[in-house]
XYZ file of C-alpha atoms in Angstrom:
695
model
C 53.260 22.094 61.179
C 56.843 20.879 60.942
C 59.368 23.716 60.964
C 62.545 23.284 58.961
C 65.844 24.808 60.205
C 66.811 26.125 56.826
C 66.021 25.975 53.160
C 68.601 23.280 52.446
C 66.933 20.986 54.943
C 63.595 21.552 53.216
C 65.092 20.945 49.819
C 66.678 17.654 50.909
C 63.438 16.476 52.482
C 61.384 17.160 49.340
C 63.811 15.343 47.075
C 63.926 12.411 49.510
C 60.152 11.991 49.686
C 59.397 12.705 46.025
C 58.113 9.666 44.037
C 60.243 9.715 40.944
C 63.652 11.070 40.039
C 64.876 14.626 39.570
C 67.770 14.833 37.204
C 70.145 16.986 35.273
C 71.965 15.495 32.284
C 74.206 16.695 29.482
C 72.581 17.071 26.107
C 74.819 14.403 24.589
C 74.481 11.024 23.019
C 74.481 9.168 26.386
C 72.273 11.563 28.355
C 75.196 11.713 30.781
C 73.764 12.360 34.221
C 75.400 15.061 36.305
C 72.715 15.007 38.991
C 70.038 12.487 40.055
C 67.881 12.559 43.137
C 67.365 9.795 45.688
C 64.237 8.585 43.805
C 66.540 7.003 41.246
C 66.827 3.785 43.176
C 63.147 3.169 43.401
C 62.529 4.264 39.782
C 65.366 2.367 38.019
C 66.739 -0.109 40.534
C 70.128 1.602 40.330
C 71.742 3.793 42.934
C 72.260 7.458 42.007
C 76.022 6.983 41.912
C 75.576 4.230 39.281
C 74.198 6.794 36.826
C 76.309 9.810 37.639
C 78.812 10.444 34.831
C 77.876 6.992 33.430
C 79.812 5.372 36.215
C 78.028 2.051 35.930
C 75.396 2.553 33.245
C 74.296 5.390 30.996
C 70.684 6.551 30.738
C 70.854 5.991 27.005
C 71.518 2.289 27.557
C 68.820 2.192 30.219
C 66.261 3.617 27.775
C 64.333 0.861 25.939
C 66.061 0.419 22.559
C 62.890 0.663 20.409
C 61.939 3.970 22.124
C 65.366 5.759 22.000
C 64.989 7.451 18.644
C 61.427 8.548 19.445
C 62.570 10.093 22.804
C 65.399 12.025 21.162
C 63.135 13.240 18.333
C 60.414 14.390 20.752
C 62.895 16.314 22.946
C 64.712 17.723 19.887
C 61.496 19.017 18.363
C 60.318 20.559 21.627
C 63.659 22.330 22.130
C 63.661 23.581 18.568
C 60.333 25.246 19.235
C 61.563 26.606 22.563
C 59.050 24.541 24.548
C 59.263 22.291 27.558
C 59.180 18.663 26.625
C 57.088 15.751 27.801
C 57.476 12.227 26.622
C 56.323 8.730 27.643
C 58.606 5.789 26.991
C 59.972 2.589 28.464
C 63.194 1.916 30.436
C 64.968 -1.283 31.429
C 64.773 -1.679 35.203
C 67.730 -3.142 37.001
C 65.637 -6.231 37.887
C 65.205 -7.002 34.167
C 61.641 -5.720 33.822
C 60.596 -3.063 31.391
C 58.587 -0.222 32.889
C 56.831 2.897 31.524
C 57.961 6.338 32.596
C 56.848 9.890 32.021
C 59.583 12.495 31.599
C 59.085 16.255 31.762
C 61.931 18.725 31.472
C 63.430 22.009 30.353
C 66.634 22.886 28.444
C 69.677 24.606 30.021
C 71.441 27.088 27.783
C 75.033 28.402 27.802
C 75.925 32.036 27.365
C 75.760 31.593 23.600
C 72.176 30.349 23.808
C 73.016 26.747 22.915
C 71.431 23.844 24.834
C 74.047 22.192 26.883
C 71.986 20.228 29.371
C 68.521 19.097 30.384
C 66.857 19.135 33.763
C 63.612 17.555 34.662
C 61.596 14.894 36.432
C 60.961 11.247 35.565
C 58.178 9.215 37.190
C 56.925 5.672 37.031
C 53.575 5.395 35.092
C 53.473 1.627 34.888
C 50.190 1.360 36.786
C 48.467 3.986 34.546
C 49.813 2.255 31.457
C 48.504 -1.077 32.688
C 45.088 0.463 33.154
C 45.252 2.051 29.691
C 46.304 -1.261 28.163
C 43.430 -2.976 29.896
C 41.016 -0.334 28.695
C 42.429 -0.559 25.162
C 42.142 -4.336 25.213
C 38.543 -4.021 26.452
C 37.775 -1.455 23.845
C 39.235 -3.656 21.096
C 37.284 -6.568 22.465
C 34.010 -4.703 22.506
C 34.738 -3.014 19.203
C 35.207 -6.461 17.715
C 31.914 -7.521 19.215
C 30.290 -4.281 17.954
C 31.654 -4.729 14.431
C 31.292 -8.487 14.085
C 28.148 -9.460 16.028
C 25.211 -10.701 13.975
C 22.866 -8.293 15.735
C 22.533 -4.732 14.571
C 23.697 -2.124 17.070
C 22.742 1.543 16.960
C 22.711 4.844 18.662
C 20.101 7.436 17.520
C 19.172 10.959 18.452
C 15.796 11.465 20.072
C 14.529 13.194 16.956
C 15.330 10.247 14.681
C 18.813 10.394 13.226
C 21.458 7.697 13.465
C 24.637 8.525 15.380
C 26.431 5.140 15.311
C 25.519 1.839 13.653
C 27.526 -1.300 13.208
C 28.205 -3.278 10.005
C 25.562 -5.876 10.809
C 22.799 -3.248 10.937
C 24.011 -1.690 7.713
C 24.023 -5.101 6.050
C 20.632 -5.916 7.525
C 19.115 -2.754 5.943
C 20.868 -3.319 2.622
C 23.717 -0.758 2.875
C 27.352 -1.441 2.103
C 28.743 0.304 5.200
C 27.624 1.979 8.427
C 28.561 5.330 6.942
C 26.266 4.777 3.935
C 23.395 3.940 6.248
C 23.955 6.967 8.495
C 24.222 9.349 5.552
C 21.110 7.892 3.879
C 18.796 8.646 6.836
C 17.519 11.989 7.968
C 14.175 10.765 9.348
C 13.949 7.246 10.713
C 10.148 7.291 11.013
C 9.496 8.154 7.375
C 12.382 6.254 5.815
C 12.529 3.053 7.942
C 9.205 2.018 9.353
C 6.462 0.722 6.998
C 3.627 1.466 9.455
C 3.060 5.196 9.901
C 3.547 6.342 13.483
C 5.560 3.279 14.457
C 8.609 5.348 15.458
C 6.395 7.447 17.695
C 5.155 4.303 19.456
C 8.764 3.201 19.958
C 9.802 6.602 21.415
C 6.721 6.744 23.642
C 7.538 3.398 25.190
C 11.128 4.513 25.786
C 9.917 7.733 27.501
C 7.539 5.789 29.701
C 9.791 2.895 30.670
C 13.387 4.025 29.809
C 13.735 0.852 27.783
C 12.000 -1.281 25.157
C 12.203 -4.985 24.620
C 11.258 -7.078 21.598
C 9.645 -4.177 19.737
C 8.652 -5.813 16.431
C 8.171 -3.774 13.255
C 8.061 -4.147 9.495
C 10.784 -1.947 7.957
C 12.095 -0.939 4.536
C 15.546 -1.947 3.271
C 17.493 0.238 0.888
C 15.907 -1.418 -2.195
C 12.395 -0.848 -0.718
C 11.932 -4.531 0.054
C 10.746 -5.220 3.614
C 11.946 -7.244 6.584
C 10.689 -7.821 10.096
C 12.889 -6.656 12.971
C 12.864 -6.895 16.759
C 14.419 -4.047 18.703
C 15.750 -3.754 22.246
C 16.706 -0.277 23.314
C 17.322 2.033 26.302
C 17.541 5.756 26.965
C 20.952 7.216 27.804
C 20.833 10.416 29.896
C 23.456 12.935 31.044
C 24.084 13.743 34.675
C 21.212 16.216 34.662
C 18.743 13.653 33.331
C 18.583 15.061 29.821
C 18.339 12.569 26.978
C 21.647 12.136 25.194
C 20.622 9.402 22.775
C 18.915 6.048 22.367
C 20.943 2.905 21.978
C 20.017 -0.676 21.352
C 20.137 -3.780 19.226
C 18.194 -4.965 16.182
C 17.494 -8.575 15.182
C 16.170 -9.666 11.759
C 13.188 -11.889 12.575
C 11.822 -12.189 9.035
C 12.292 -15.914 8.921
C 10.497 -16.374 12.225
C 7.708 -14.109 11.137
C 7.316 -15.997 7.891
C 7.199 -19.266 9.828
C 4.643 -17.839 12.228
C 2.565 -16.543 9.329
C 2.796 -19.927 7.673
C 1.618 -21.619 10.834
C -1.152 -19.043 11.258
C -2.187 -19.475 7.623
C -2.320 -23.246 8.030
C -4.374 -22.880 11.192
C -6.838 -20.465 9.523
C -7.086 -22.008 6.011
C -8.315 -25.263 4.558
C -5.361 -27.403 3.504
C -7.175 -28.828 0.425
C -8.717 -25.720 -1.168
C -6.733 -22.889 0.435
C -9.946 -21.157 1.456
C -10.423 -19.666 4.935
C -11.602 -22.429 7.282
C -13.919 -22.728 10.225
C -11.334 -21.159 12.588
C -11.303 -17.954 10.566
C -15.037 -17.841 9.972
C -16.098 -16.294 13.246
C -13.433 -13.588 13.069
C -14.347 -12.703 9.493
C -18.002 -12.775 10.237
C -17.582 -10.458 13.240
C -15.545 -8.055 11.067
C -18.344 -7.996 8.521
C -20.880 -7.302 11.284
C -18.722 -4.471 12.636
C -18.406 -3.017 9.128
C -22.182 -3.135 8.657
C -22.707 -1.331 11.938
C -20.152 1.333 11.092
C -21.575 2.106 7.679
C -25.226 1.490 8.463
C -25.747 -1.144 5.779
C -26.284 -4.866 5.642
C -24.265 -8.037 5.251
C -25.355 -11.561 4.333
C -24.308 -15.071 5.275
C -24.850 -17.720 2.560
C -24.632 -21.378 3.647
C -23.913 -23.559 0.623
C -24.057 -27.350 0.165
C -23.111 -29.282 -3.016
C -26.130 -31.321 -4.041
C -24.458 -34.394 -5.668
C -21.167 -34.458 -3.806
C -21.805 -37.415 -1.485
C -22.863 -39.629 -4.367
C -19.789 -38.770 -6.444
C -17.367 -38.995 -3.497
C -18.700 -42.413 -2.435
C -18.914 -43.902 -5.881
C -15.819 -42.424 -7.574
C -13.494 -42.161 -4.600
C -12.005 -39.429 -2.423
C -9.449 -38.393 -5.052
C -12.205 -37.368 -7.477
C -14.104 -35.823 -4.549
C -11.060 -33.725 -3.557
C -10.503 -32.550 -7.127
C -14.158 -31.577 -7.380
C -13.923 -29.567 -4.135
C -10.876 -27.684 -5.379
C -12.650 -26.806 -8.606
C -15.692 -25.638 -6.754
C -13.642 -23.512 -4.343
C -12.150 -21.683 -7.355
C -15.543 -21.211 -8.960
C -17.117 -19.831 -5.765
C -14.224 -17.382 -5.270
C -14.537 -16.194 -8.872
C -18.313 -15.767 -8.598
C -18.249 -13.280 -5.734
C -16.676 -9.872 -5.274
C -13.168 -9.321 -3.912
C -14.615 -7.872 -0.724
C -16.664 -11.064 -0.060
C -15.263 -14.123 1.689
C -15.677 -17.805 0.763
C -15.116 -20.275 3.649
C -14.942 -24.058 3.518
C -16.475 -25.467 6.695
C -15.585 -29.064 5.809
C -16.832 -31.790 3.517
C -18.928 -30.181 0.815
C -20.147 -27.299 2.975
C -19.149 -23.722 2.269
C -20.108 -20.321 3.694
C -20.048 -17.079 1.703
C -19.932 -13.761 3.583
C -21.324 -10.855 1.543
C -20.484 -7.429 2.941
C -21.304 -3.818 2.121
C -24.843 -4.446 0.894
C -27.037 -1.409 0.220
C -29.542 -2.990 -2.073
C -31.051 -6.431 -1.325
C -31.172 -7.037 -5.045
C -27.344 -7.399 -4.881
C -27.910 -10.611 -2.896
C -30.152 -12.074 -5.601
C -27.555 -11.269 -8.235
C -24.688 -12.756 -6.251
C -26.570 -15.985 -5.477
C -27.563 -16.389 -9.116
C -23.931 -16.004 -10.163
C -22.967 -18.633 -7.636
C -25.632 -21.052 -8.835
C -24.591 -20.582 -12.447
C -20.852 -20.971 -11.677
C -21.352 -24.177 -9.728
C -23.649 -25.745 -12.348
C -21.187 -25.488 -15.225
C -20.267 -29.095 -16.322
C -16.770 -30.273 -15.312
C -14.417 -33.085 -16.341
C -12.276 -35.133 -13.934
C -10.216 -38.068 -15.175
C -11.980 -37.940 -18.552
C -15.429 -38.276 -16.928
C -18.010 -35.530 -17.091
C -19.914 -34.353 -13.976
C -22.750 -31.942 -13.377
C -22.956 -30.595 -9.833
C -25.467 -28.068 -8.450
C -25.781 -26.548 -5.037
C -28.393 -25.446 -2.508
C -27.934 -22.129 -0.703
C -29.556 -20.580 2.359
C -29.076 -16.877 3.113
C -29.528 -14.895 6.323
C -29.182 -11.139 6.613
C -27.626 -8.954 9.304
C -29.264 -7.294 11.165
C -32.683 -8.572 10.053
C -32.147 -12.256 10.891
C -29.786 -12.084 13.833
C -27.328 -9.893 15.676
C -24.520 -12.330 16.293
C -22.498 -14.778 14.226
C -23.990 -17.997 15.576
C -27.597 -16.925 14.982
C -26.804 -15.783 11.432
C -25.038 -19.103 10.653
C -27.875 -21.101 12.160
C -30.578 -19.201 10.187
C -28.556 -19.488 6.951
C -28.265 -23.253 7.541
C -31.973 -23.524 8.091
C -32.618 -21.597 4.854
C -30.201 -23.950 3.075
C -32.315 -26.964 4.039
C -35.372 -25.149 2.717
C -33.502 -24.792 -0.586
C -32.861 -28.533 -0.690
C -36.510 -29.295 0.016
C -37.502 -26.842 -2.704
C -35.792 -29.042 -5.269
C -32.084 -28.156 -4.963
C -30.112 -25.894 -7.316
C -31.722 -22.783 -5.781
C -31.324 -20.385 -2.885
C -33.734 -19.455 -0.160
C -33.794 -16.349 1.950
C -34.395 -16.664 5.650
C -35.617 -13.123 6.256
C -39.258 -12.334 5.752
C -38.318 -8.964 4.351
C -36.200 -10.453 1.595
C -38.796 -13.119 0.893
C -41.143 -10.238 0.233
C -38.533 -8.652 -1.991
C -38.105 -11.902 -3.864
C -41.836 -12.110 -4.312
C -41.850 -8.496 -5.578
C -39.101 -9.302 -8.018
C -40.899 -12.366 -9.363
C -44.075 -10.327 -9.695
C -42.161 -7.521 -11.475
C -40.681 -10.020 -13.942
C -44.127 -11.459 -14.623
C -45.643 -8.025 -15.171
C -42.724 -7.112 -17.379
C -43.540 -9.947 -19.676
C -47.163 -8.853 -19.685
C -46.221 -5.274 -20.413
C -44.776 -6.237 -23.776
C -48.037 -7.840 -24.807
C -50.176 -5.054 -23.272
C -48.007 -2.367 -24.974
C -47.447 -0.536 -21.675
C -44.098 0.927 -22.738
C -43.805 4.522 -23.924
C -40.884 6.665 -25.031
C -39.875 10.080 -23.750
C -37.543 12.252 -25.754
C -34.760 14.497 -24.445
C -33.580 17.173 -26.859
C -29.956 17.497 -27.901
C -28.775 21.031 -28.654
C -26.013 22.257 -30.927
C -23.666 24.652 -29.075
C -23.011 26.684 -32.259
C -26.610 27.331 -33.273
C -28.365 26.865 -29.959
C -31.020 24.808 -31.824
C -32.232 21.251 -31.300
C -30.085 18.919 -33.400
C -31.522 15.605 -32.258
C -33.071 13.735 -29.355
C -32.507 10.636 -27.255
C -35.393 8.195 -26.913
C -35.743 6.968 -23.315
C -38.078 4.114 -22.341
C -40.670 4.382 -19.607
C -43.119 1.769 -18.286
C -46.699 2.992 -17.745
C -48.908 0.222 -16.375
C -52.595 0.935 -16.704
C -53.918 2.890 -13.734
C -50.491 2.947 -12.020
C -47.560 5.323 -11.618
C -44.862 5.523 -14.176
C -42.076 2.956 -13.505
C -38.435 4.106 -13.977
C -36.181 2.022 -16.176
C -33.847 1.751 -13.259
C -36.282 -0.751 -11.689
C -36.813 -2.981 -14.710
C -33.958 -2.727 -17.219
C -31.683 -4.957 -15.134
C -34.362 -7.631 -14.866
C -35.008 -7.360 -18.578
C -31.307 -7.795 -19.329
C -31.004 -10.830 -17.005
C -34.092 -12.559 -18.394
C -33.416 -11.806 -22.035
C -36.611 -9.694 -22.367
C -34.315 -6.776 -23.261
C -33.994 -8.134 -26.787
C -37.697 -7.822 -27.488
C -38.020 -4.515 -25.596
C -34.955 -3.101 -27.390
C -36.321 -3.979 -30.795
C -39.596 -2.251 -29.885
C -37.679 0.890 -28.800
C -35.724 1.078 -32.045
C -38.824 0.590 -34.167
C -40.839 3.159 -32.217
C -38.051 5.755 -32.396
C -37.767 5.267 -36.153
C -41.472 5.744 -36.597
C -41.343 8.894 -34.480
C -38.388 10.326 -36.397
C -40.227 9.795 -39.669
C -43.444 11.311 -38.269
C -41.608 14.401 -37.051
C -40.174 14.926 -40.474
C -43.640 14.825 -42.044
C -45.300 17.045 -39.364
C -42.598 19.665 -38.870
C -40.502 19.498 -41.967
C -37.530 19.118 -39.626
C -35.135 16.189 -39.842
C -34.367 15.305 -36.249
C -32.080 12.318 -35.614
C -33.298 10.054 -32.826
C -30.733 8.256 -30.609
C -31.511 4.905 -29.001
C -29.576 3.067 -26.282
C -28.565 -0.512 -27.260
C -27.990 -2.769 -24.243
C -24.922 -5.050 -24.068
C -27.038 -8.180 -24.470
C -28.921 -6.652 -27.407
C -25.661 -5.558 -29.030
C -24.323 -9.109 -28.883
C -27.230 -10.436 -30.979
C -25.875 -11.932 -34.210
C -28.974 -10.618 -36.131
C -28.871 -7.061 -34.800
C -27.818 -5.470 -38.095
C -30.478 -7.364 -40.046
C -33.184 -6.376 -37.517
C -32.299 -2.709 -37.893
C -32.281 -3.007 -41.673
C -35.817 -4.374 -41.601
C -37.059 -1.640 -39.244
C -35.572 1.079 -41.437
C -37.149 -0.482 -44.490
C -40.582 -0.682 -42.855
C -40.476 2.850 -41.450
C -38.787 4.262 -44.599
C -36.463 6.284 -42.411
C -33.151 7.427 -43.797
C -30.544 5.454 -41.773
C -28.590 8.619 -41.013
C -31.456 9.797 -38.721
C -31.118 6.774 -36.446
C -28.300 6.886 -33.926
C -27.344 3.870 -31.806
C -25.670 4.526 -28.449
C -23.475 1.762 -27.107
C -21.782 1.832 -23.705
C -18.038 1.241 -23.378
C -18.634 -1.771 -21.127
C -20.038 -3.680 -24.087
C -16.462 -3.976 -25.333
C -15.270 -6.007 -22.320
C -16.401 -9.461 -23.487
C -15.006 -9.503 -27.016
C -13.329 -6.414 -28.476
C -12.901 -7.919 -31.956
C -16.582 -8.888 -32.121
C -17.529 -5.457 -30.819
C -15.584 -3.705 -33.615
C -16.953 -6.158 -36.250
C -20.526 -5.364 -35.191
C -19.853 -1.647 -35.281
C -18.632 -1.899 -38.874
C -21.698 -3.959 -39.817
C -24.000 -1.264 -38.413
C -21.999 1.487 -40.005
C -22.473 -0.130 -43.414
C -26.210 0.303 -42.995
C -25.738 4.049 -42.682
C -26.839 4.609 -39.112
C -24.984 6.919 -36.749
C -22.981 5.412 -33.909
C -22.141 6.815 -30.521
C -20.167 5.561 -27.538
C -22.315 6.352 -24.455
C -21.013 7.132 -20.929
C -17.565 7.689 -22.374
C -14.768 7.827 -19.838
C -16.403 5.670 -17.100
C -16.343 2.262 -18.745
C -13.698 0.160 -20.403
C -11.704 3.220 -21.378
C -10.885 1.675 -24.709
C -8.668 4.442 -26.060
C -6.419 1.902 -27.747
C -9.408 0.755 -29.833
C -11.027 4.139 -30.415
C -9.112 4.699 -33.643
C -10.677 1.475 -35.005
C -14.240 2.434 -34.005
C -16.356 3.684 -36.939
C -18.253 5.986 -34.598
C -19.717 9.467 -35.054
C -20.052 10.757 -31.494
C -18.665 10.410 -27.997
C -21.163 11.067 -25.220
C -19.368 12.313 -22.081
C -20.840 10.750 -18.978
C -22.694 13.263 -16.778
C -20.483 12.319 -13.794
C -17.745 14.481 -15.288
C -20.119 17.344 -16.059
C -22.036 17.477 -12.788
C -19.103 18.314 -10.521
C -16.828 20.649 -12.570
C -17.584 23.490 -10.142
C -16.332 21.424 -7.190
C -13.646 19.336 -8.887
C -11.396 21.197 -11.328
C -9.825 17.864 -12.427
C -13.042 17.071 -14.244
C -12.477 20.154 -16.377
C -9.249 18.680 -17.575
C -10.968 15.367 -18.349
C -13.737 17.116 -20.284
C -11.274 19.155 -22.237
C -9.147 16.067 -23.023
C -12.145 14.193 -24.304
C -13.172 17.093 -26.507
C -9.664 17.405 -27.949
C -9.536 13.634 -28.455
C -12.818 13.620 -30.267
C -11.913 16.550 -32.495
C -8.509 15.006 -33.333
C -10.294 11.880 -34.543
C -13.025 13.723 -36.387
C -15.689 12.651 -33.831
C -18.380 14.923 -32.463
C -18.584 15.188 -28.694
C -21.839 15.593 -26.724
C -22.028 16.293 -22.978
C -24.829 14.647 -20.928
C -26.314 15.964 -17.760
C -25.795 19.696 -18.382
C -27.847 21.506 -15.745
C -26.263 24.897 -14.952
C -25.141 28.016 -16.766
C -21.590 27.443 -15.495
C -21.505 23.956 -17.033
C -22.975 25.271 -20.269
C -20.478 28.146 -20.539
C -17.442 25.949 -19.802
C -18.421 23.186 -22.241
C -19.000 25.788 -24.927
C -15.656 27.426 -24.220
C -13.730 24.171 -24.783
C -15.397 23.474 -28.134
C -17.933 20.770 -27.117
C -20.258 20.125 -30.022
C -23.611 19.311 -28.385
C -25.289 19.213 -25.007
C -28.092 17.261 -23.439
C -29.593 17.862 -20.007
C -32.057 19.671 -17.771
C -30.343 23.031 -18.522
C -32.200 22.861 -21.811
C -34.966 20.321 -21.229
C -35.865 17.218 -19.287
C -37.013 14.104 -21.182
C -40.495 14.895 -22.609
C -43.500 12.725 -23.471
C -44.081 12.338 -27.194
C -46.656 15.104 -27.650
C -44.780 17.584 -25.408
C -41.551 16.972 -27.383
C -43.388 17.531 -30.637
C -44.844 20.780 -29.258
C -41.416 21.813 -27.961
C -39.920 21.244 -31.424
C -42.641 23.206 -33.184
C -42.242 26.141 -30.754
C -38.529 26.277 -31.567
C -39.215 26.244 -35.310
C -41.737 29.051 -34.995
C -39.646 31.180 -32.643
């Protein structure tokens, strides 16, 4: 270690080696220097003697003109508060350059406590200022990029809150400013992403890879419209490896997605009809097969060919042929359910995929609808055409376990349909052929049953809640073939409706019920109204009112003891005709009831115009009131509705004491169901009625 001879030597050495200038100046307008150290030359370019007592230049003049007032104010304020001062400013160097300096100092007071001088230290900070200026320039540059780039930029917390966003991201999401966007979000997953769990997928990828590239998602904008975005992001950690935040960029790719979807649509759809094409067929068919496997039911493939298309296309030209194909595509789509798929293979060949089939009879109904829809006459360029089709159907899993086998078998069945005379469908599966044979046999036997008088009526009592007595009965048809088991109406009513036999059967039911009501009056002395269901097809008969008049005249039954029950769904086809028919029947004097109320058309808007006497609440609302309290509210609402309109309300399907007690408590007028009695054969019903009278 170097040893100094005395303190003065040490003092001189320190001042000589110090980078910067020590000074003492008067507290006057010129900062008159009374002492400066040797560092003056290096700092200012002037020798110390040049500054002492303003010999050559004053420090005030040396101070950059634009900074002089600021320097004086800073020092003045610090002194007024009794503090040391520190100030950064510029000076004019002797070589003509302007440099930045940092000055730190203290006041010197006289005996009166007034500041008479300043002493301190001034150092060159030009290099630091250059660095700061570079950093500031870089910050301004990147801030400009941040604020003006077309891409959205963000920082978010790990738990899903925005920390920083730029204007582009705010604009992209429909917000007026970054602040509005940040304040609007408190949960990015729930508020931004359309797909549930999408944010979790994003975060999981970040955790696994520390970054994410081209993460595409459908997101909500402020107005709840949606756009597609692509995100690039990375994890930012602190020195200990803890997550500070996620940061990244967002690009609006909606236009690209729309274009891709358009290309995909064009690749998967027929350009003429807009139907799915051959490219989509295998995918859709495999989905249907997977669905059938999952839910343990069936699906069907229907291969369809237009019978007269080639002749029309060749003779009338491709323009007419194309128009015909477009019309047929619309008809086919309208003839099947929304869950089914119609595909155009090419030319005049179509494939229909029927899914979620529990009952093979659904296939028959669907194919009949298709045949009828195709065969409706059409007009093109003022010329009329009649086109039919031939259809072959294969069933999964009965006729094949993969798409190709099912299509091949359906195609084979379609050729069978053409050989069978066209305008029909053929089933490939032996099981369904047997079912078809059974249906044809059932239809034949149904026609025979009318002639052989194999139909009978059972009667289910209706009970008045107030009196607890029978106040009427519903006549329910049964089919009793000679020497065979009783056949439920569920097996034959649909066929009767489709074939038109329901009109004859329905007339027989009304007549038989009227005879029975009259006979009961004579035997028991009791006037028991009998209710009869009127099918939609029967209700649409133009001569229904006249038919009922004749039956009442023949049976001599007072019209008020015949009640006709009509389902809500009958209203769907023509509400004005429905109401007109109701008024025609009401004029006769019969009672009218809306059956299965609440499950059909829900025609509350028309209810005030219906001249009806009763609403029959469907048993679906009654059967589950113990498990589903909502049904209680529905039941109560229907009762209140009926009472407000002066209409009696009867509940069907009452089976338990709980149901009975609740319906009674809400003011329901009548009940019908196993709680009181199941439907009874004629003699048992008569005996039941007599027992009640005598009890």
